[in-house]
Amino acid sequence: VLAPESVLNMLAELFSTAKSTIASAPDVWGIRLINQCKDSLAKALTNSVEVKILVSKELAGNNSLSPIPSRAKIRIGESDTNMFIFDKSTVILVNSSDGKGLLFRSADMMANLCSKMFDNKWNQGIDFVQIRFAKSTT
């Protein structure tokens, strides 16, 4: 279990040291965490890490996504957790009510389960770019 301040530090470290993929399904609290780690996220993108962020329709409608670099892939879909998956082997789950987090490090059943859940929701989502484009043409 991670204290709230440790969650932010751990996320920043994991963003900047990711090797291949970062997958995230954040709520409002999780988006704040991502925005506080934007320099580490930018470093991951510079290192050719694939970044996928799945957000709810409510989050897509406000400006909370604007600090996220455009190279990150964003989809709109079912996102009701604060789940961060790094290189399909490290998972952080964050509780929005108190900011505490759970950290799992290993490519075991938990990381596999979280990755499969994320991939399923990601594949059902809609590209954020499509929604932005549709709004600008109406």
Tab-separated table of N, CA, C and O in Angstrom:
chain	number	residue	atom	x	y	z
A	1	VAL	N	0.854	-1.179	0.000
A	1	VAL	CA	0.000	0.000	0.000
A	1	VAL	C	0.895	1.235	0.000
A	1	VAL	O	1.872	1.301	0.739
A	2	LEU	N	0.526	2.209	-0.847
A	2	LEU	CA	1.294	3.448	-0.947
A	2	LEU	C	0.497	4.621	-0.385
A	2	LEU	O	-0.698	4.750	-0.651
A	3	ALA	N	1.169	5.479	0.381
A	3	ALA	CA	0.558	6.715	0.858
A	3	ALA	C	0.347	7.641	-0.338
A	3	ALA	O	1.034	7.498	-1.361
A	4	PRO	N	-0.581	8.612	-0.251
A	4	PRO	CA	-0.863	9.486	-1.389
A	4	PRO	C	0.361	10.159	-1.997
A	4	PRO	O	0.512	10.196	-3.219
A	5	GLU	N	1.271	10.676	-1.160
A	5	GLU	CA	2.461	11.333	-1.718
A	5	GLU	C	3.394	10.322	-2.390
A	5	GLU	O	4.078	10.644	-3.358
A	6	SER	N	3.404	9.102	-1.904
A	6	SER	CA	4.220	8.053	-2.514
A	6	SER	C	3.648	7.620	-3.859
A	6	SER	O	4.401	7.246	-4.767
A	7	VAL	N	2.325	7.674	-4.005
A	7	VAL	CA	1.688	7.321	-5.276
A	7	VAL	C	2.198	8.245	-6.371
A	7	VAL	O	2.618	7.798	-7.440
A	8	LEU	N	2.177	9.540	-6.111
A	8	LEU	CA	2.626	10.511	-7.107
A	8	LEU	C	4.094	10.287	-7.471
A	8	LEU	O	4.458	10.275	-8.650
A	9	ASN	N	4.946	10.084	-6.469
A	9	ASN	CA	6.371	9.844	-6.729
A	9	ASN	C	6.586	8.557	-7.526
A	9	ASN	O	7.399	8.521	-8.450
A	10	MET	N	5.859	7.504	-7.178
A	10	MET	CA	6.003	6.226	-7.874
A	10	MET	C	5.515	6.339	-9.315
A	10	MET	O	6.159	5.824	-10.232
A	11	LEU	N	4.396	7.018	-9.525
A	11	LEU	CA	3.902	7.202	-10.896
A	11	LEU	C	4.912	7.973	-11.739
A	11	LEU	O	5.197	7.590	-12.879
A	12	ALA	N	5.458	9.053	-11.193
A	12	ALA	CA	6.440	9.839	-11.932
A	12	ALA	C	7.647	8.981	-12.314
A	12	ALA	O	8.133	9.029	-13.454
A	13	GLU	N	8.109	8.165	-11.374
A	13	GLU	CA	9.256	7.282	-11.647
A	13	GLU	C	8.913	6.252	-12.725
A	13	GLU	O	9.684	6.028	-13.657
A	14	LEU	N	7.736	5.636	-12.600
A	14	LEU	CA	7.352	4.598	-13.562
A	14	LEU	C	7.082	5.173	-14.944
A	14	LEU	O	7.397	4.539	-15.961
A	15	PHE	N	6.508	6.375	-15.020
A	15	PHE	CA	6.317	7.021	-16.323
A	15	PHE	C	7.665	7.222	-17.007
A	15	PHE	O	7.835	6.914	-18.178
A	16	SER	N	8.631	7.744	-16.269
A	16	SER	CA	9.915	8.079	-16.881
A	16	SER	C	10.788	6.859	-17.168
A	16	SER	O	11.690	6.935	-17.999
A	17	THR	N	10.537	5.721	-16.514
A	17	THR	CA	11.377	4.533	-16.735
A	17	THR	C	10.688	3.437	-17.554
A	17	THR	O	11.283	2.387	-17.773
A	18	ALA	N	9.456	3.689	-18.001
A	18	ALA	CA	8.759	2.683	-18.814
A	18	ALA	C	9.562	2.383	-20.073
A	18	ALA	O	10.190	3.270	-20.655
A	19	LYS	N	9.539	1.128	-20.466
A	19	LYS	CA	10.323	0.687	-21.629
A	19	LYS	C	9.498	0.601	-22.914
A	19	LYS	O	9.982	0.936	-23.980
A	20	SER	N	8.235	0.139	-22.808
A	20	SER	CA	7.472	-0.076	-24.045
A	20	SER	C	6.039	0.436	-23.999
A	20	SER	O	5.575	1.024	-24.968
A	21	THR	N	5.324	0.227	-22.895
A	21	THR	CA	3.912	0.627	-22.863
A	21	THR	C	3.499	1.202	-21.513
A	21	THR	O	4.006	0.796	-20.467
A	22	ILE	N	2.573	2.145	-21.597
A	22	ILE	CA	1.884	2.664	-20.427
A	22	ILE	C	0.404	2.658	-20.787
A	22	ILE	O	0.012	3.211	-21.818
A	23	ALA	N	-0.391	2.012	-19.972
A	23	ALA	CA	-1.841	1.990	-20.176
A	23	ALA	C	-2.483	2.533	-18.911
A	23	ALA	O	-2.105	2.149	-17.802
A	24	SER	N	-3.461	3.419	-19.081
A	24	SER	CA	-4.086	4.027	-17.920
A	24	SER	C	-5.578	4.191	-18.137
A	24	SER	O	-6.013	4.561	-19.226
A	25	ALA	N	-6.336	3.918	-17.099
A	25	ALA	CA	-7.787	4.148	-17.098
A	25	ALA	C	-8.090	5.009	-15.878
A	25	ALA	O	-8.489	4.500	-14.833
A	26	PRO	N	-7.868	6.318	-15.974
A	26	PRO	CA	-8.026	7.198	-14.815
A	26	PRO	C	-9.413	7.820	-14.710
A	26	PRO	O	-10.131	7.970	-15.694
A	27	ASP	N	-9.771	8.217	-13.480
A	27	ASP	CA	-10.924	9.066	-13.265
A	27	ASP	C	-10.386	10.490	-13.080
A	27	ASP	O	-9.233	10.764	-13.420
A	28	VAL	N	-11.170	11.393	-12.536
A	28	VAL	CA	-10.734	12.779	-12.350
A	28	VAL	C	-9.459	12.840	-11.503
A	28	VAL	O	-8.517	13.572	-11.821
A	29	TRP	N	-9.418	12.059	-10.431
A	29	TRP	CA	-8.242	12.036	-9.553
A	29	TRP	C	-7.010	11.556	-10.331
A	29	TRP	O	-5.932	12.130	-10.230
A	30	GLY	N	-7.186	10.504	-11.109
A	30	GLY	CA	-6.088	9.955	-11.892
A	30	GLY	C	-5.571	10.917	-12.943
A	30	GLY	O	-4.364	10.995	-13.189
A	31	ILE	N	-6.472	11.681	-13.559
A	31	ILE	CA	-6.047	12.689	-14.544
A	31	ILE	C	-5.205	13.761	-13.864
A	31	ILE	O	-4.193	14.216	-14.406
A	32	ARG	N	-5.585	14.142	-12.644
A	32	ARG	CA	-4.763	15.114	-11.897
A	32	ARG	C	-3.364	14.553	-11.659
A	32	ARG	O	-2.369	15.267	-11.780
A	33	LEU	N	-3.294	13.273	-11.306
A	33	LEU	CA	-1.987	12.636	-11.093
A	33	LEU	C	-1.168	12.648	-12.383
A	33	LEU	O	0.021	12.970	-12.372
A	34	ILE	N	-1.808	12.287	-13.499
A	34	ILE	CA	-1.113	12.286	-14.793
A	34	ILE	C	-0.609	13.688	-15.112
A	34	ILE	O	0.540	13.866	-15.539
A	35	ASN	N	-1.445	14.698	-14.909
A	35	ASN	CA	-1.040	16.072	-15.205
A	35	ASN	C	0.107	16.531	-14.309
A	35	ASN	O	0.957	17.309	-14.741
A	36	GLN	N	0.168	16.025	-13.077
A	36	GLN	CA	1.283	16.366	-12.190
A	36	GLN	C	2.569	15.641	-12.605
A	36	GLN	O	3.655	16.039	-12.197
A	37	CYS	N	2.431	14.596	-13.405
A	37	CYS	CA	3.585	13.826	-13.883
A	37	CYS	C	3.861	14.095	-15.359
A	37	CYS	O	4.495	13.289	-16.032
A	38	LYS	N	3.384	15.226	-15.878
A	38	LYS	CA	3.461	15.446	-17.330
A	38	LYS	C	4.895	15.464	-17.863
A	38	LYS	O	5.137	15.047	-18.985
A	39	ASP	N	5.869	15.903	-17.069
A	39	ASP	CA	7.264	15.879	-17.538
A	39	ASP	C	7.755	14.440	-17.696
A	39	ASP	O	8.426	14.109	-18.675
A	40	SER	N	7.413	13.584	-16.745
A	40	SER	CA	7.785	12.169	-16.832
A	40	SER	C	7.067	11.494	-17.986
A	40	SER	O	7.636	10.645	-18.685
A	41	LEU	N	5.809	11.872	-18.216
A	41	LEU	CA	5.045	11.326	-19.339
A	41	LEU	C	5.670	11.764	-20.658
A	41	LEU	O	5.819	10.965	-21.587
A	42	ALA	N	6.074	13.013	-20.738
A	42	ALA	CA	6.732	13.512	-21.953
A	42	ALA	C	8.037	12.754	-22.204
A	42	ALA	O	8.360	12.435	-23.353
A	43	LYS	N	8.758	12.436	-21.141
A	43	LYS	CA	10.002	11.666	-21.289
A	43	LYS	C	9.703	10.279	-21.855
A	43	LYS	O	10.406	9.794	-22.743
A	44	ALA	N	8.641	9.642	-21.356
A	44	ALA	CA	8.257	8.322	-21.884
A	44	ALA	C	7.941	8.408	-23.369
A	44	ALA	O	8.390	7.570	-24.160
A	45	LEU	N	7.190	9.420	-23.761
A	45	LEU	CA	6.829	9.576	-25.169
A	45	LEU	C	8.064	9.855	-26.030
A	45	LEU	O	8.167	9.365	-27.154
A	46	THR	N	9.010	10.610	-25.492
A	46	THR	CA	10.264	10.868	-26.204
A	46	THR	C	11.051	9.579	-26.412
A	46	THR	O	11.734	9.412	-27.411
A	47	ASN	N	10.917	8.643	-25.466
A	47	ASN	CA	11.609	7.354	-25.557
A	47	ASN	C	10.807	6.312	-26.342
A	47	ASN	O	11.061	5.117	-26.220
A	48	SER	N	9.823	6.768	-27.108
A	48	SER	CA	8.997	5.903	-27.972
A	48	SER	C	8.154	4.894	-27.202
A	48	SER	O	7.853	3.814	-27.702
A	49	VAL	N	7.769	5.233	-25.988
A	49	VAL	CA	6.864	4.394	-25.220
A	49	VAL	C	5.448	4.657	-25.727
A	49	VAL	O	5.059	5.813	-25.928
A	50	GLU	N	4.690	3.596	-25.958
A	50	GLU	CA	3.299	3.746	-26.382
A	50	GLU	C	2.454	4.053	-25.149
A	50	GLU	O	2.439	3.285	-24.191
A	51	VAL	N	1.775	5.193	-25.182
A	51	VAL	CA	0.959	5.636	-24.049
A	51	VAL	C	-0.508	5.629	-24.472
A	51	VAL	O	-0.891	6.294	-25.429
A	52	LYS	N	-1.319	4.863	-23.725
A	52	LYS	CA	-2.752	4.784	-23.969
A	52	LYS	C	-3.482	5.220	-22.713
A	52	LYS	O	-3.210	4.707	-21.626
A	53	ILE	N	-4.410	6.168	-22.884
A	53	ILE	CA	-5.191	6.662	-21.762
A	53	ILE	C	-6.664	6.529	-22.126
A	53	ILE	O	-7.116	7.097	-23.120
A	54	LEU	N	-7.398	5.787	-21.320
A	54	LEU	CA	-8.825	5.561	-21.534
A	54	LEU	C	-9.597	6.377	-20.501
A	54	LEU	O	-9.412	6.190	-19.301
A	55	VAL	N	-10.434	7.302	-20.977
A	55	VAL	CA	-11.175	8.171	-20.069
A	55	VAL	C	-12.676	8.075	-20.317
A	55	VAL	O	-13.115	7.669	-21.390
A	56	SER	N	-13.442	8.493	-19.326
A	56	SER	CA	-14.898	8.497	-19.447
A	56	SER	C	-15.352	9.679	-20.306
A	56	SER	O	-14.597	10.625	-20.541
A	57	LYS	N	-16.598	9.639	-20.746
A	57	LYS	CA	-17.169	10.728	-21.548
A	57	LYS	C	-17.138	12.046	-20.784
A	57	LYS	O	-16.916	13.099	-21.369
A	58	GLU	N	-17.357	11.987	-19.481
A	58	GLU	CA	-17.362	13.201	-18.660
A	58	GLU	C	-16.005	13.900	-18.691
A	58	GLU	O	-15.930	15.117	-18.780
A	59	LEU	N	-14.946	13.133	-18.620
A	59	LEU	CA	-13.606	13.724	-18.648
A	59	LEU	C	-13.271	14.296	-20.022
A	59	LEU	O	-12.542	15.271	-20.125
A	60	ALA	N	-13.792	13.687	-21.066
A	60	ALA	CA	-13.506	14.157	-22.421
A	60	ALA	C	-14.135	15.517	-22.679
A	60	ALA	O	-13.665	16.272	-23.524
A	61	GLY	N	-15.184	15.849	-21.919
A	61	GLY	CA	-15.903	17.089	-22.148
A	61	GLY	C	-15.309	18.311	-21.477
A	61	GLY	O	-15.708	19.420	-21.758
A	62	ASN	N	-14.330	18.125	-20.585
A	62	ASN	CA	-13.740	19.301	-19.934
A	62	ASN	C	-12.285	19.473	-20.367
A	62	ASN	O	-11.778	18.731	-21.181
A	63	ASN	N	-11.619	20.461	-19.820
A	63	ASN	CA	-10.248	20.781	-20.253
A	63	ASN	C	-9.166	20.012	-19.511
A	63	ASN	O	-8.001	20.324	-19.645
A	64	SER	N	-9.528	19.013	-18.719
A	64	SER	CA	-8.535	18.306	-17.911
A	64	SER	C	-7.551	17.504	-18.756
A	64	SER	O	-6.471	17.169	-18.297
A	65	LEU	N	-7.904	17.208	-20.010
A	65	LEU	CA	-7.014	16.429	-20.871
A	65	LEU	C	-6.035	17.308	-21.650
A	65	LEU	O	-5.095	16.800	-22.247
A	66	SER	N	-6.237	18.618	-21.653
A	66	SER	CA	-5.403	19.493	-22.481
A	66	SER	C	-3.912	19.468	-22.145
A	66	SER	O	-3.095	19.598	-23.060
A	67	PRO	N	-3.486	19.268	-20.879
A	67	PRO	CA	-2.030	19.206	-20.626
A	67	PRO	C	-1.366	17.906	-21.107
A	67	PRO	O	-0.151	17.827	-21.159
A	68	ILE	N	-2.156	16.910	-21.462
A	68	ILE	CA	-1.578	15.629	-21.882
A	68	ILE	C	-1.002	15.786	-23.286
A	68	ILE	O	-1.679	16.273	-24.192
A	69	PRO	N	0.254	15.392	-23.492
A	69	PRO	CA	0.875	15.536	-24.813
A	69	PRO	C	0.067	14.849	-25.918
A	69	PRO	O	-0.527	13.794	-25.701
A	70	SER	N	0.055	15.463	-27.091
A	70	SER	CA	-0.766	14.952	-28.191
A	70	SER	C	-0.304	13.586	-28.701
A	70	SER	O	-1.083	12.881	-29.333
A	71	ARG	N	0.915	13.210	-28.433
A	71	ARG	CA	1.399	11.892	-28.884
A	71	ARG	C	0.825	10.738	-28.072
A	71	ARG	O	0.902	9.591	-28.486
A	72	ALA	N	0.236	11.045	-26.924
A	72	ALA	CA	-0.438	10.009	-26.144
A	72	ALA	C	-1.754	9.680	-26.846
A	72	ALA	O	-2.444	10.565	-27.345
A	73	LYS	N	-2.084	8.404	-26.899
A	73	LYS	CA	-3.339	7.981	-27.513
A	73	LYS	C	-4.426	8.030	-26.444
A	73	LYS	O	-4.264	7.454	-25.368
A	74	ILE	N	-5.515	8.717	-26.762
A	74	ILE	CA	-6.617	8.844	-25.813
A	74	ILE	C	-7.876	8.282	-26.451
A	74	ILE	O	-8.179	8.585	-27.604
A	75	ARG	N	-8.587	7.475	-25.695
A	75	ARG	CA	-9.873	6.937	-26.131
A	75	ARG	C	-10.913	7.214	-25.061
A	75	ARG	O	-10.605	7.292	-23.877
A	76	ILE	N	-12.148	7.328	-25.532
A	76	ILE	CA	-13.279	7.540	-24.651
A	76	ILE	C	-13.989	6.201	-24.501
A	76	ILE	O	-14.293	5.541	-25.496
A	77	GLY	N	-14.244	5.816	-23.275
A	77	GLY	CA	-14.908	4.545	-23.041
A	77	GLY	C	-15.244	4.371	-21.578
A	77	GLY	O	-15.350	5.342	-20.826
A	78	GLU	N	-15.357	3.142	-21.179
A	78	GLU	CA	-15.693	2.816	-19.794
A	78	GLU	C	-14.424	2.864	-18.950
A	78	GLU	O	-13.540	2.033	-19.070
A	79	SER	N	-14.356	3.873	-18.115
A	79	SER	CA	-13.198	4.043	-17.244
A	79	SER	C	-13.692	4.393	-15.856
A	79	SER	O	-14.035	5.534	-15.580
A	80	ASP	N	-13.753	3.410	-14.994
A	80	ASP	CA	-14.293	3.644	-13.660
A	80	ASP	C	-13.302	3.298	-12.560
A	80	ASP	O	-13.662	3.104	-11.416
A	81	THR	N	-12.041	3.204	-12.930
A	81	THR	CA	-10.997	2.904	-11.954
A	81	THR	C	-9.832	3.854	-12.169
A	81	THR	O	-9.793	4.578	-13.151
A	82	ASN	N	-8.918	3.837	-11.266
A	82	ASN	CA	-7.637	4.521	-11.441
A	82	ASN	C	-6.595	3.436	-11.553
A	82	ASN	O	-6.015	3.008	-10.569
A	83	MET	N	-6.407	2.972	-12.765
A	83	MET	CA	-5.488	1.863	-13.001
A	83	MET	C	-4.388	2.336	-13.944
A	83	MET	O	-4.667	2.933	-14.981
A	84	PHE	N	-3.148	2.074	-13.561
A	84	PHE	CA	-1.980	2.420	-14.363
A	84	PHE	C	-1.165	1.144	-14.550
A	84	PHE	O	-0.799	0.503	-13.568
A	85	ILE	N	-0.882	0.791	-15.804
A	85	ILE	CA	-0.133	-0.436	-16.107
A	85	ILE	C	1.123	-0.050	-16.890
A	85	ILE	O	1.026	0.581	-17.944
A	86	PHE	N	2.266	-0.454	-16.388
A	86	PHE	CA	3.547	-0.119	-17.008
A	86	PHE	C	4.207	-1.381	-17.538
A	86	PHE	O	4.452	-2.325	-16.772
A	87	ASP	N	4.477	-1.401	-18.825
A	87	ASP	CA	5.167	-2.530	-19.478
A	87	ASP	C	4.494	-3.873	-19.189
A	87	ASP	O	5.155	-4.906	-19.126
A	88	LYS	N	3.200	-3.844	-18.997
A	88	LYS	CA	2.389	-5.042	-18.744
A	88	LYS	C	2.892	-5.877	-17.571
A	88	LYS	O	2.603	-7.056	-17.464
A	89	SER	N	3.654	-5.234	-16.675
A	89	SER	CA	4.182	-5.999	-15.542
A	89	SER	C	4.070	-5.282	-14.198
A	89	SER	O	4.162	-5.911	-13.154
A	90	THR	N	3.860	-3.975	-14.214
A	90	THR	CA	3.721	-3.220	-12.972
A	90	THR	C	2.383	-2.500	-13.001
A	90	THR	O	2.075	-1.805	-13.962
A	91	VAL	N	1.600	-2.668	-11.950
A	91	VAL	CA	0.263	-2.079	-11.881
A	91	VAL	C	0.148	-1.240	-10.608
A	91	VAL	O	0.578	-1.668	-9.535
A	92	ILE	N	-0.428	-0.056	-10.769
A	92	ILE	CA	-0.791	0.765	-9.616
A	92	ILE	C	-2.287	1.035	-9.703
A	92	ILE	O	-2.778	1.509	-10.728
A	93	LEU	N	-2.994	0.725	-8.630
A	93	LEU	CA	-4.412	1.043	-8.496
A	93	LEU	C	-4.514	2.137	-7.446
A	93	LEU	O	-3.910	2.029	-6.373
A	94	VAL	N	-5.249	3.210	-7.745
A	94	VAL	CA	-5.332	4.353	-6.837
A	94	VAL	C	-6.775	4.566	-6.400
A	94	VAL	O	-7.689	4.580	-7.230
A	95	ASN	N	-6.960	4.757	-5.106
A	95	ASN	CA	-8.266	5.041	-4.525
A	95	ASN	C	-8.509	6.546	-4.592
A	95	ASN	O	-7.772	7.326	-3.996
A	96	SER	N	-9.564	6.963	-5.303
A	96	SER	CA	-9.860	8.390	-5.464
A	96	SER	C	-10.300	9.066	-4.180
A	96	SER	O	-10.138	10.266	-4.029
A	97	SER	N	-10.850	8.317	-3.263
A	97	SER	CA	-11.372	8.948	-2.053
A	97	SER	C	-10.284	9.335	-1.056
A	97	SER	O	-10.436	10.306	-0.325
A	98	ASP	N	-9.175	8.602	-1.027
A	98	ASP	CA	-8.120	8.951	-0.074
A	98	ASP	C	-6.732	9.081	-0.710
A	98	ASP	O	-5.773	9.437	-0.034
A	99	GLY	N	-6.606	8.797	-1.997
A	99	GLY	CA	-5.327	8.956	-2.691
A	99	GLY	C	-4.333	7.845	-2.474
A	99	GLY	O	-3.236	7.870	-3.022
A	100	LYS	N	-4.689	6.854	-1.672
A	100	LYS	CA	-3.770	5.734	-1.439
A	100	LYS	C	-3.752	4.818	-2.654
A	100	LYS	O	-4.697	4.763	-3.434
A	101	GLY	N	-2.659	4.089	-2.799
A	101	GLY	CA	-2.526	3.200	-3.943
A	101	GLY	C	-2.005	1.833	-3.581
A	101	GLY	O	-1.410	1.640	-2.518
A	102	LEU	N	-2.267	0.894	-4.473
A	102	LEU	CA	-1.710	-0.457	-4.367
A	102	LEU	C	-0.752	-0.653	-5.523
A	102	LEU	O	-1.078	-0.334	-6.667
A	103	LEU	N	0.407	-1.203	-5.235
A	103	LEU	CA	1.434	-1.445	-6.243
A	103	LEU	C	1.662	-2.937	-6.378
A	103	LEU	O	1.858	-3.627	-5.379
A	104	PHE	N	1.599	-3.428	-7.612
A	104	PHE	CA	1.897	-4.828	-7.925
A	104	PHE	C	3.035	-4.825	-8.935
A	104	PHE	O	2.920	-4.215	-9.994
A	105	ARG	N	4.119	-5.504	-8.612
A	105	ARG	CA	5.262	-5.585	-9.528
A	105	ARG	C	5.520	-7.033	-9.899
A	105	ARG	O	6.105	-7.762	-9.133
A	106	SER	N	5.064	-7.419	-11.051
A	106	SER	CA	5.398	-8.724	-11.613
A	106	SER	C	4.440	-9.007	-12.755
A	106	SER	O	3.347	-8.468	-12.815
A	107	ALA	N	4.873	-9.849	-13.640
A	107	ALA	CA	4.031	-10.230	-14.768
A	107	ALA	C	3.220	-11.460	-14.380
A	107	ALA	O	3.172	-12.443	-15.086
A	108	ASP	N	2.597	-11.384	-13.226
A	108	ASP	CA	1.823	-12.523	-12.732
A	108	ASP	C	0.355	-12.371	-13.115
A	108	ASP	O	-0.007	-11.583	-13.973
A	109	MET	N	-0.468	-13.112	-12.436
A	109	MET	CA	-1.888	-13.138	-12.735
A	109	MET	C	-2.532	-11.751	-12.606
A	109	MET	O	-3.358	-11.365	-13.424
A	110	MET	N	-2.166	-10.967	-11.595
A	110	MET	CA	-2.780	-9.656	-11.384
A	110	MET	C	-2.470	-8.720	-12.547
A	110	MET	O	-3.362	-8.065	-13.077
A	111	ALA	N	-1.211	-8.635	-12.939
A	111	ALA	CA	-0.842	-7.766	-14.058
A	111	ALA	C	-1.499	-8.244	-15.350
A	111	ALA	O	-1.969	-7.429	-16.152
A	112	ASN	N	-1.553	-9.540	-15.541
A	112	ASN	CA	-2.203	-10.110	-16.721
A	112	ASN	C	-3.680	-9.764	-16.756
A	112	ASN	O	-4.221	-9.377	-17.798
A	113	LEU	N	-4.352	-9.931	-15.633
A	113	LEU	CA	-5.778	-9.630	-15.537
A	113	LEU	C	-6.046	-8.151	-15.829
A	113	LEU	O	-6.933	-7.816	-16.604
A	114	CYS	N	-5.281	-7.270	-15.210
A	114	CYS	CA	-5.453	-5.832	-15.436
A	114	CYS	C	-5.204	-5.465	-16.894
A	114	CYS	O	-5.948	-4.672	-17.478
A	115	SER	N	-4.171	-6.034	-17.497
A	115	SER	CA	-3.869	-5.758	-18.907
A	115	SER	C	-4.997	-6.217	-19.816
A	115	SER	O	-5.386	-5.505	-20.746
A	116	LYS	N	-5.535	-7.385	-19.553
A	116	LYS	CA	-6.650	-7.891	-20.367
A	116	LYS	C	-7.896	-7.031	-20.196
A	116	LYS	O	-8.594	-6.740	-21.167
A	117	MET	N	-8.188	-6.623	-18.968
A	117	MET	CA	-9.337	-5.744	-18.726
A	117	MET	C	-9.169	-4.427	-19.477
A	117	MET	O	-10.090	-3.947	-20.134
A	118	PHE	N	-7.978	-3.854	-19.386
A	118	PHE	CA	-7.723	-2.593	-20.066
A	118	PHE	C	-7.863	-2.766	-21.581
A	118	PHE	O	-8.524	-1.958	-22.235
A	119	ASP	N	-7.227	-3.783	-22.139
A	119	ASP	CA	-7.277	-4.000	-23.587
A	119	ASP	C	-8.708	-4.161	-24.088
A	119	ASP	O	-9.077	-3.626	-25.137
A	120	ASN	N	-9.536	-4.867	-23.326
A	120	ASN	CA	-10.933	-5.061	-23.698
A	120	ASN	C	-11.675	-3.724	-23.733
A	120	ASN	O	-12.369	-3.413	-24.702
A	121	LYS	N	-11.507	-2.920	-22.693
A	121	LYS	CA	-12.165	-1.613	-22.642
A	121	LYS	C	-11.606	-0.667	-23.708
A	121	LYS	O	-12.336	0.114	-24.301
A	122	TRP	N	-10.299	-0.759	-23.937
A	122	TRP	CA	-9.655	0.091	-24.951
A	122	TRP	C	-10.226	-0.218	-26.339
A	122	TRP	O	-10.549	0.698	-27.101
A	123	ASN	N	-10.335	-1.480	-26.665
A	123	ASN	CA	-10.840	-1.877	-27.983
A	123	ASN	C	-12.300	-1.479	-28.194
A	123	ASN	O	-12.723	-1.298	-29.334
A	124	GLN	N	-13.050	-1.320	-27.132
A	124	GLN	CA	-14.449	-0.898	-27.230
A	124	GLN	C	-14.590	0.624	-27.251
A	124	GLN	O	-15.657	1.144	-27.554
A	125	GLY	N	-13.529	1.346	-26.950
A	125	GLY	CA	-13.582	2.809	-26.867
A	125	GLY	C	-13.569	3.478	-28.229
A	125	GLY	O	-13.399	2.842	-29.269
A	126	ILE	N	-13.748	4.794	-28.191
A	126	ILE	CA	-13.760	5.631	-29.392
A	126	ILE	C	-12.568	6.575	-29.305
A	126	ILE	O	-12.319	7.176	-28.258
A	127	ASP	N	-11.848	6.752	-30.412
A	127	ASP	CA	-10.707	7.656	-30.418
A	127	ASP	C	-11.126	9.068	-30.039
A	127	ASP	O	-12.110	9.595	-30.564
A	128	PHE	N	-10.381	9.683	-29.148
A	128	PHE	CA	-10.662	11.054	-28.713
A	128	PHE	C	-10.546	12.024	-29.881
A	128	PHE	O	-11.288	12.985	-29.973
A	129	VAL	N	-9.643	11.770	-30.812
A	129	VAL	CA	-9.456	12.621	-31.984
A	129	VAL	C	-10.742	12.675	-32.798
A	129	VAL	O	-11.155	13.736	-33.263
A	130	GLN	N	-11.415	11.549	-32.960
A	130	GLN	CA	-12.670	11.502	-33.713
A	130	GLN	C	-13.718	12.383	-33.056
A	130	GLN	O	-14.452	13.099	-33.729
A	131	ILE	N	-13.800	12.353	-31.744
A	131	ILE	CA	-14.795	13.156	-31.028
A	131	ILE	C	-14.468	14.639	-31.157
A	131	ILE	O	-15.338	15.452	-31.431
A	132	ARG	N	-13.187	14.998	-31.006
A	132	ARG	CA	-12.786	16.409	-31.159
A	132	ARG	C	-13.107	16.900	-32.560
A	132	ARG	O	-13.599	17.993	-32.749
A	133	PHE	N	-12.819	16.084	-33.577
A	133	PHE	CA	-13.078	16.458	-34.960
A	133	PHE	C	-14.568	16.629	-35.199
A	133	PHE	O	-15.010	17.584	-35.823
A	134	ALA	N	-15.386	15.731	-34.677
A	134	ALA	CA	-16.837	15.801	-34.857
A	134	ALA	C	-17.394	17.082	-34.227
A	134	ALA	O	-18.256	17.728	-34.798
A	135	LYS	N	-16.884	17.473	-33.059
A	135	LYS	CA	-17.342	18.699	-32.413
A	135	LYS	C	-16.958	19.931	-33.208
A	135	LYS	O	-17.714	20.889	-33.290
A	136	SER	N	-15.786	19.917	-33.825
A	136	SER	CA	-15.325	21.100	-34.560
A	136	SER	C	-16.031	21.275	-35.897
A	136	SER	O	-16.039	22.356	-36.451
A	137	THR	N	-16.640	20.226	-36.426
A	137	THR	CA	-17.323	20.334	-37.723
A	137	THR	C	-18.810	20.591	-37.570
A	137	THR	O	-19.501	20.771	-38.557
A	138	THR	N	-19.321	20.613	-36.343
A	138	THR	CA	-20.754	20.864	-36.157
A	138	THR	C	-21.033	22.310	-35.860
A	138	THR	O	-20.228	23.098	-35.587
